[in-house]
XYZ file of C-alpha atoms in Angstrom:
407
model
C -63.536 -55.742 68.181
C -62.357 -52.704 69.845
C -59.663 -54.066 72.280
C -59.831 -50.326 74.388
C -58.763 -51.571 77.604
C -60.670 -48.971 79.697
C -62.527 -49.899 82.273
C -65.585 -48.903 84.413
C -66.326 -48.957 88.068
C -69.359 -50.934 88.632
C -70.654 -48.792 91.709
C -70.270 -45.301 90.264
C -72.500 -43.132 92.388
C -72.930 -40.494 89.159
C -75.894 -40.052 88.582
C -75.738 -39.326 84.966
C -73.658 -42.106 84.353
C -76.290 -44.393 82.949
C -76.908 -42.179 79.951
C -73.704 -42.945 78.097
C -72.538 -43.505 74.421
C -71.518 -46.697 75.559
C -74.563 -47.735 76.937
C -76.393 -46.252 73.871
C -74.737 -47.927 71.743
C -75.659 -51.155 73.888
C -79.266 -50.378 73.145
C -79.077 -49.586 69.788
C -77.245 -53.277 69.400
C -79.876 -54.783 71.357
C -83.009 -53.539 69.370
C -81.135 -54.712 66.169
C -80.732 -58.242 67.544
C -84.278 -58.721 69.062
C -85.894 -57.555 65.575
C -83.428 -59.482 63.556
C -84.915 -62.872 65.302
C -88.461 -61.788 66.325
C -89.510 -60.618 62.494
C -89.374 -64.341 61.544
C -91.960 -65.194 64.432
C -94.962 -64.677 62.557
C -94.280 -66.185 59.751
C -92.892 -69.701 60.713
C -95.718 -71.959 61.370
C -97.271 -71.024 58.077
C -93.729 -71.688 56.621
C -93.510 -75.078 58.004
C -96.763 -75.455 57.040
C -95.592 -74.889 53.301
C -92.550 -77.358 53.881
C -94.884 -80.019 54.638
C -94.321 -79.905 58.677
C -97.224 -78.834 60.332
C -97.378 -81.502 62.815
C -93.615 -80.191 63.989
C -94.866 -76.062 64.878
C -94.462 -77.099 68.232
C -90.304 -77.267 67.365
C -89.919 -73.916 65.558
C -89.733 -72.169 69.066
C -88.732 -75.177 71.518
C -85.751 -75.999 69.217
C -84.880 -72.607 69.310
C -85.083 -72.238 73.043
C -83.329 -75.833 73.305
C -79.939 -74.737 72.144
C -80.243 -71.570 73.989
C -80.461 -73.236 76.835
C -77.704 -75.655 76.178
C -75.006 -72.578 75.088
C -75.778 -70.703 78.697
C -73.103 -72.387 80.949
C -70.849 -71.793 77.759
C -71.871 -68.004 77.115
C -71.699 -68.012 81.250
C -67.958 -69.004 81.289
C -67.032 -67.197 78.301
C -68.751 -63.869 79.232
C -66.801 -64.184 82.560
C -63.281 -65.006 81.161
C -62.804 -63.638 77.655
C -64.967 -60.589 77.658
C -68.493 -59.275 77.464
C -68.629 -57.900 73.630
C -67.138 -60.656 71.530
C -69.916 -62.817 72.851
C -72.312 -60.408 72.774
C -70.796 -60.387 68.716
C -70.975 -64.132 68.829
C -74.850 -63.864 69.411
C -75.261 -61.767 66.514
C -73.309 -63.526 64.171
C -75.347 -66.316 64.649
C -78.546 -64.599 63.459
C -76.505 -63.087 60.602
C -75.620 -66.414 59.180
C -79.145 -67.920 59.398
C -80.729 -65.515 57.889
C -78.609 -66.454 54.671
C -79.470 -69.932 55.572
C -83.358 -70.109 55.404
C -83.664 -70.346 52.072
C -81.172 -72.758 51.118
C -82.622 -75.420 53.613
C -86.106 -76.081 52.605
C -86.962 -79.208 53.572
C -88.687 -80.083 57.183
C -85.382 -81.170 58.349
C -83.427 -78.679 57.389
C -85.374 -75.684 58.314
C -85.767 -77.749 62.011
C -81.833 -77.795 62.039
C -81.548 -73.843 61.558
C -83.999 -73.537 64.263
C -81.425 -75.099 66.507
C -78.697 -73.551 65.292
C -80.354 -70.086 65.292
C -81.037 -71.120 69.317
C -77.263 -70.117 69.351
C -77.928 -66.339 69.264
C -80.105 -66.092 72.000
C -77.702 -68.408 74.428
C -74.867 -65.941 73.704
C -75.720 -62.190 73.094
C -78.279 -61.243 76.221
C -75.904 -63.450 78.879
C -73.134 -61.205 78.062
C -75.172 -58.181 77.513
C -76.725 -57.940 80.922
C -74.210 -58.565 82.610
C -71.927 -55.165 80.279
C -74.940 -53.435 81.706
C -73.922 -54.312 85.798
C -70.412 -53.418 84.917
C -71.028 -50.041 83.485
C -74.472 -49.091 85.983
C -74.709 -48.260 89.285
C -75.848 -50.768 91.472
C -78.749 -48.317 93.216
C -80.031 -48.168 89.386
C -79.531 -51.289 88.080
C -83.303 -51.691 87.623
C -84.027 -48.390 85.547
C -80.617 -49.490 83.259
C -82.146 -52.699 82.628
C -85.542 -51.440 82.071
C -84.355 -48.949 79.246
C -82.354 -52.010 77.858
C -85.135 -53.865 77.844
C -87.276 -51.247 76.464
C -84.824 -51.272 73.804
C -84.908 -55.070 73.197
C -88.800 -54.982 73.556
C -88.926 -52.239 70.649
C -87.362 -54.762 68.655
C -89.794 -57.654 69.597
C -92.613 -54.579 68.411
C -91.456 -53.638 65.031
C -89.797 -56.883 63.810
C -93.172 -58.992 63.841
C -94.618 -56.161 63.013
C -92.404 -55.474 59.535
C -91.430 -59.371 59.392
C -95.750 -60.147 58.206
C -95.135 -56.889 56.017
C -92.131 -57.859 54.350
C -93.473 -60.991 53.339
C -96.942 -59.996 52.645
C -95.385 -57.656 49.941
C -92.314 -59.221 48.774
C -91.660 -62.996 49.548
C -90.315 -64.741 52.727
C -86.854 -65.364 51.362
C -86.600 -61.381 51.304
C -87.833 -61.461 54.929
C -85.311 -64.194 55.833
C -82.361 -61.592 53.963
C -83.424 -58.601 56.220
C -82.908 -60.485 59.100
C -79.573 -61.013 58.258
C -79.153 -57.318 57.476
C -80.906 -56.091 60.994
C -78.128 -58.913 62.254
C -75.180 -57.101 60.434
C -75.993 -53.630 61.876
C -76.111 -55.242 65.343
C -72.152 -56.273 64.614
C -71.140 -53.393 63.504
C -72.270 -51.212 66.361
C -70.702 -54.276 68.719
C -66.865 -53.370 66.550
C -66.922 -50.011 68.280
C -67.447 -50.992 72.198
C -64.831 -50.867 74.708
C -64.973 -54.029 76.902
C -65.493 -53.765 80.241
C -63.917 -56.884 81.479
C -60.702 -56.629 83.605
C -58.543 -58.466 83.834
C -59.800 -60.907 80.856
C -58.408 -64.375 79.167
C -57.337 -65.374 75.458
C -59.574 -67.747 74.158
C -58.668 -71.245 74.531
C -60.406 -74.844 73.683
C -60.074 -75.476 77.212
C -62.711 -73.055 78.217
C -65.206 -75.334 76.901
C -64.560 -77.862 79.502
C -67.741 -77.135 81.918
C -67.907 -78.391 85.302
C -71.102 -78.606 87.301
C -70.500 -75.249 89.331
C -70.140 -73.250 85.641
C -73.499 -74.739 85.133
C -76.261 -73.143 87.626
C -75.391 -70.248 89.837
C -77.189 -71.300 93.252
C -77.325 -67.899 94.386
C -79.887 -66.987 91.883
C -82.209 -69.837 91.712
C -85.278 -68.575 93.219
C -84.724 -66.350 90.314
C -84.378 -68.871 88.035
C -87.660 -70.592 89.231
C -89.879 -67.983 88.785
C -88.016 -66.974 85.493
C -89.006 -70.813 84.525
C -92.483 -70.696 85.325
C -93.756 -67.329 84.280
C -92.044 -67.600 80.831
C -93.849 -70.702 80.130
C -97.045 -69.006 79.131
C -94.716 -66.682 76.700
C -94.033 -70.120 74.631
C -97.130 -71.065 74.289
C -98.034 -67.409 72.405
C -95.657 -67.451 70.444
C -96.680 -70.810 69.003
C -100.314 -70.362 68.855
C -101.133 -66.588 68.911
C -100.155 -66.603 64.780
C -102.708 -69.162 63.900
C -105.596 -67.773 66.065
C -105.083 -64.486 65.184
C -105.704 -65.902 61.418
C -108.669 -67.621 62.692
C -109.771 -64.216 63.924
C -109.539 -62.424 60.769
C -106.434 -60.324 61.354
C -104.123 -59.995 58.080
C -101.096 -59.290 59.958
C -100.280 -62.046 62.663
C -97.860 -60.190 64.175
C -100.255 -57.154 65.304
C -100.941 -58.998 68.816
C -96.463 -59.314 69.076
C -96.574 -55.768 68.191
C -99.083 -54.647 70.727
C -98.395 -56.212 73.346
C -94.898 -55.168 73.119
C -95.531 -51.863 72.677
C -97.458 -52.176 76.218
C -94.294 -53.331 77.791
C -92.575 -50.607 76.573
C -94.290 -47.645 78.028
C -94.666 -49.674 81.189
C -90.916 -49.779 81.428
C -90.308 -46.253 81.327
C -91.696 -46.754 85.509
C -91.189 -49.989 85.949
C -87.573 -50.499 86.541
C -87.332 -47.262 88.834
C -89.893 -48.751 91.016
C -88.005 -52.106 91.082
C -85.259 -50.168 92.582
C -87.411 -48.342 94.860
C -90.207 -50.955 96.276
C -88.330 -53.828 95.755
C -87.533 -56.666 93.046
C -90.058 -59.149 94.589
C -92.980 -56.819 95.279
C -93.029 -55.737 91.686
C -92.563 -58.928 90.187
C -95.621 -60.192 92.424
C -97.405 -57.501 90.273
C -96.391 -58.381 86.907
C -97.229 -61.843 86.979
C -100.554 -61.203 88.592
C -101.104 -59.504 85.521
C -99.453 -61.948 82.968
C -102.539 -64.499 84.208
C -105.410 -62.277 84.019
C -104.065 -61.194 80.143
C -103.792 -64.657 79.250
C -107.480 -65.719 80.906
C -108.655 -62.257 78.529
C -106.944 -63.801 75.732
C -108.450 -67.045 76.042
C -111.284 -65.094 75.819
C -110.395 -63.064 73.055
C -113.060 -64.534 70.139
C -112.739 -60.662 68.769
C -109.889 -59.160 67.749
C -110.666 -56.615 70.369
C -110.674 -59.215 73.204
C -107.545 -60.560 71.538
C -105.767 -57.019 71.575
C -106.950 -56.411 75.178
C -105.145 -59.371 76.408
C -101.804 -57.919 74.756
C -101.871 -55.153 76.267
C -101.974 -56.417 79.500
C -99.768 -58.939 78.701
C -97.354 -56.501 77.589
C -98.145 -54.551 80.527
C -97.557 -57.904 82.828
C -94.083 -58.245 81.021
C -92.830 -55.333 81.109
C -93.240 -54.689 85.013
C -91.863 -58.224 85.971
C -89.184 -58.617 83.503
C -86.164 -55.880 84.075
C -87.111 -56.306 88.196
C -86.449 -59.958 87.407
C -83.341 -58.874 85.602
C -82.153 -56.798 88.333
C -82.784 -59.214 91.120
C -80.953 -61.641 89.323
C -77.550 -59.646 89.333
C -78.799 -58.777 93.189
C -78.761 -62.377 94.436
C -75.271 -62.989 92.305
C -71.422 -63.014 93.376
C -70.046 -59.839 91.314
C -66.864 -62.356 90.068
C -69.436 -64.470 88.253
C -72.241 -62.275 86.995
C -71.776 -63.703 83.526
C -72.786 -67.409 85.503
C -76.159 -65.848 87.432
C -77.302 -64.074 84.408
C -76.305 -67.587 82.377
C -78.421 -69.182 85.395
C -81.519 -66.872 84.733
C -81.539 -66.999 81.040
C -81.730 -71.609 81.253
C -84.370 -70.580 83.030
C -85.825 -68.524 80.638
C -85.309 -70.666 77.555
C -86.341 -73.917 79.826
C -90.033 -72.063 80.031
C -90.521 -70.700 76.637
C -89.422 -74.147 74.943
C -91.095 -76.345 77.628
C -94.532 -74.054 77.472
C -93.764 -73.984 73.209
C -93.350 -77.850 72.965
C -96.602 -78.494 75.630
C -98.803 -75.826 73.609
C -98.202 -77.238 70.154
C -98.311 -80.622 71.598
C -101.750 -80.337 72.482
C -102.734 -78.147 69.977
C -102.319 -80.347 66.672
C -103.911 -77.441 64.423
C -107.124 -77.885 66.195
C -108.272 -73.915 66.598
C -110.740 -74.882 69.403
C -107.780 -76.142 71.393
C -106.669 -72.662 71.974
C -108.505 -70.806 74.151
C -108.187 -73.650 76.875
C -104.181 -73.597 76.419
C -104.523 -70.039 77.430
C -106.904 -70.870 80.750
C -104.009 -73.083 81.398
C -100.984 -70.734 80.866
C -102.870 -68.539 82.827
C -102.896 -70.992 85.629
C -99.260 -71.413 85.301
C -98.470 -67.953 85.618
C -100.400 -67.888 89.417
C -98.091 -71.162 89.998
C -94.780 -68.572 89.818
C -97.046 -66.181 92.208
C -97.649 -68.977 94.615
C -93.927 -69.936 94.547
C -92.714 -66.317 95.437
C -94.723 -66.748 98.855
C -93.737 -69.589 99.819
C -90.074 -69.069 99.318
C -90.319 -66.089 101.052
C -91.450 -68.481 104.406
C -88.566 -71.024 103.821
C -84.947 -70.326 105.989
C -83.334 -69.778 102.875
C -85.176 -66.415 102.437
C -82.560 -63.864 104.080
C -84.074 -60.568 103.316
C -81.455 -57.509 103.336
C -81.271 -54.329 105.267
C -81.916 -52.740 101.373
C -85.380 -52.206 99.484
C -84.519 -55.115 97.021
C -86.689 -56.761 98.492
């Protein structure tokens, strides 16, 4: 790691500041990382399948999500003491190592292990990553940075389904494990050549590992964290049963709806973080979740692969408008000292709902097709459950809006 101990003020005014090497570089790490993990999504159930564990496809994301979860006070802490990038590396690494893994462990139990080991990756590198992004952004543009990040991260969700179904259409899905490693190695690399942005930061100790109930949730940010919960819920359940029905549809490559729906949400973020920090965090997000539930009710729907493709664009659309305001409110509603905590606090959240909605989906679904369309009616549902949530916070005392437009 590049120990450079320069550091950057986290309310520049410069309005060219957020264009960057630096922050380029942060991009380019991120879209690495989220194609690195997100090519294997396609492929996994059918993998299982293979191994003899279709009853488990439920696991393959909720495992995942599991350990996620679990590592977020500890990627929280960390982030906050010993520095942004080597647990933004940390995240990485963890994908990296996996990768290699795959196709040594082929039994049900061993490939159910990796899944919660590769959890790791996800509980690490986009805790510490978000909140590099506050330190080296200026607050009145906090939204746009993260909505280019994310655009970044979402190109990698696009292209590594996308490639991932390729890969292993052509070749085999050992070779698509091996590239995943590789896209994980590239990520590290760029990673070696940041500056940290930390000041003043600790030496890692074995102490740091001792967690305390106030590392744990950041209570500034949980009405972030709740609607974080309950609108990524519906994002589990795709991501277990979207593969199969596409199948059932007649689509070769399952990860055409990942890749369309993602490139959705990236064209909507070009806009959608700049009017997050215009309109306010909670207004937008009001508007991307209304959408999430009407993609998922056309999805239900979606006995074409027209239909289907419909309901990922507006899903992507839906995503990509809620998700960097979410971001952004979440680092508004934190205590600058403990950013690493809030976005730690946002991110349980997040894994809570896409393992909870994973683990409910397969549940239910059991490899009965017809099951899916009425999984979607209900994620749908959901979704209008975060809506409903955002109202009636907004009419309890501990609503305080500020003189800003955050709001």
């Amino acid at each position: 790691m590049n120990d450079d101990t320069e550091t950057y003020p986290t309310h520049s005014t410069n309005p060219k500041s957020i264009y960057t090497l630096q922050f380029g570089l942060l991009c380019l790490s991120s879209l690495l990382f989220s194609a690195s993990f997100n090519m294997l999504i396609p492929e996994l159930p059918a993998y299982l399948s293979s191994l003899g564990g279709a009853e488990y496809k439920g696991l393959i994301i909720a495992l995942f999500t599991l350990t996620a979860g679990i590592s977020r006070p500890f990627s929280g802490k960390f982030t906050d003491t010993i520095g942004r990038v080597p647990i933004m590396a940390v995240g990485s690494m963890v994908c990296f190592v996996c990768g290699f893994l795959y196709p040594l462990l082929i039994s049900v139990s061993g490939f159910l292990f990796l899944r919660l080991i590769h959890g790791f990756s996800t509980g690490f590198k986009p805790t510490a990553t978000a909140a590099y992004v506050a330190d080296i952004i200026p607050q009145n543009r906090w939204g746009e940075a993260l909505g280019i990040h994310g655009l970044c991260f979402s190109t990698g969700m696009a292209i590594g389904p996308a490639i991932g179904s390729a890969i292993t259409l052509y070749f085999s899905i050992n070779v698509l494990f091996y590239c995943s490693s590789a896209l994980a190695l590239m990520s590290i690399i760029i990673l070696m050549n940041m500056k940290e942005t930390l000041q003043p930061k600790q030496r890692f100790s074995f102490s740091l590992f001792r967690i305390s109930k106030s590392d744990v949730i950041d209570r500034h940010v949980i009405p972030a964290g709740v609607v974080t919960l309950i609108s990524y819920m519906p994002y589990g359940a795709i991501l277990t049963l979207i593969p199969d029905w596409s199948k059932h549809l007649g689509i070769a490559n399952k990860g055409l709806f990942f890749m369309v729906f993602t490139i959705a949400s990236l064209l909507i973020r070009f806009v959608a973080g700049k009017v997050s920090d215009r309109h306010g965090r909670v207004n937008v997000i009001r508007a991307g979740i209304a959408i999430i539930a009407v993609s998922l009710i056309v999805a239900g729907f979606g006995t074409t692969p027209f239909v289907l493709m419909a309901g990922a664009v507006l899903f992507g659309i839906g995503s990509g408008i809620a998700s960097p305001a979410i971001n952004a409110w979440t680092v508004d509603l934190s205590d600058p000292q403990y950013r690493g905590k809030a976005v730690a606090t946002m991110y349980i959240s997040l894994e809570a709902g896409i393992g909870l909605g994973a683990l409910l989906a397969g549940t239910y679904y059991q490899d009965v097709i017809e099951r899916i369309p009425i999984s979607l009616f209900i994620c749908g549902g959901i979704a209008l459950t975060a809506l409903l949530y955002m109202f009636v916070w907004q009419r309890t005392p501990l609503y305080k809006p500020r003189a800003s437009n955050l709001y």
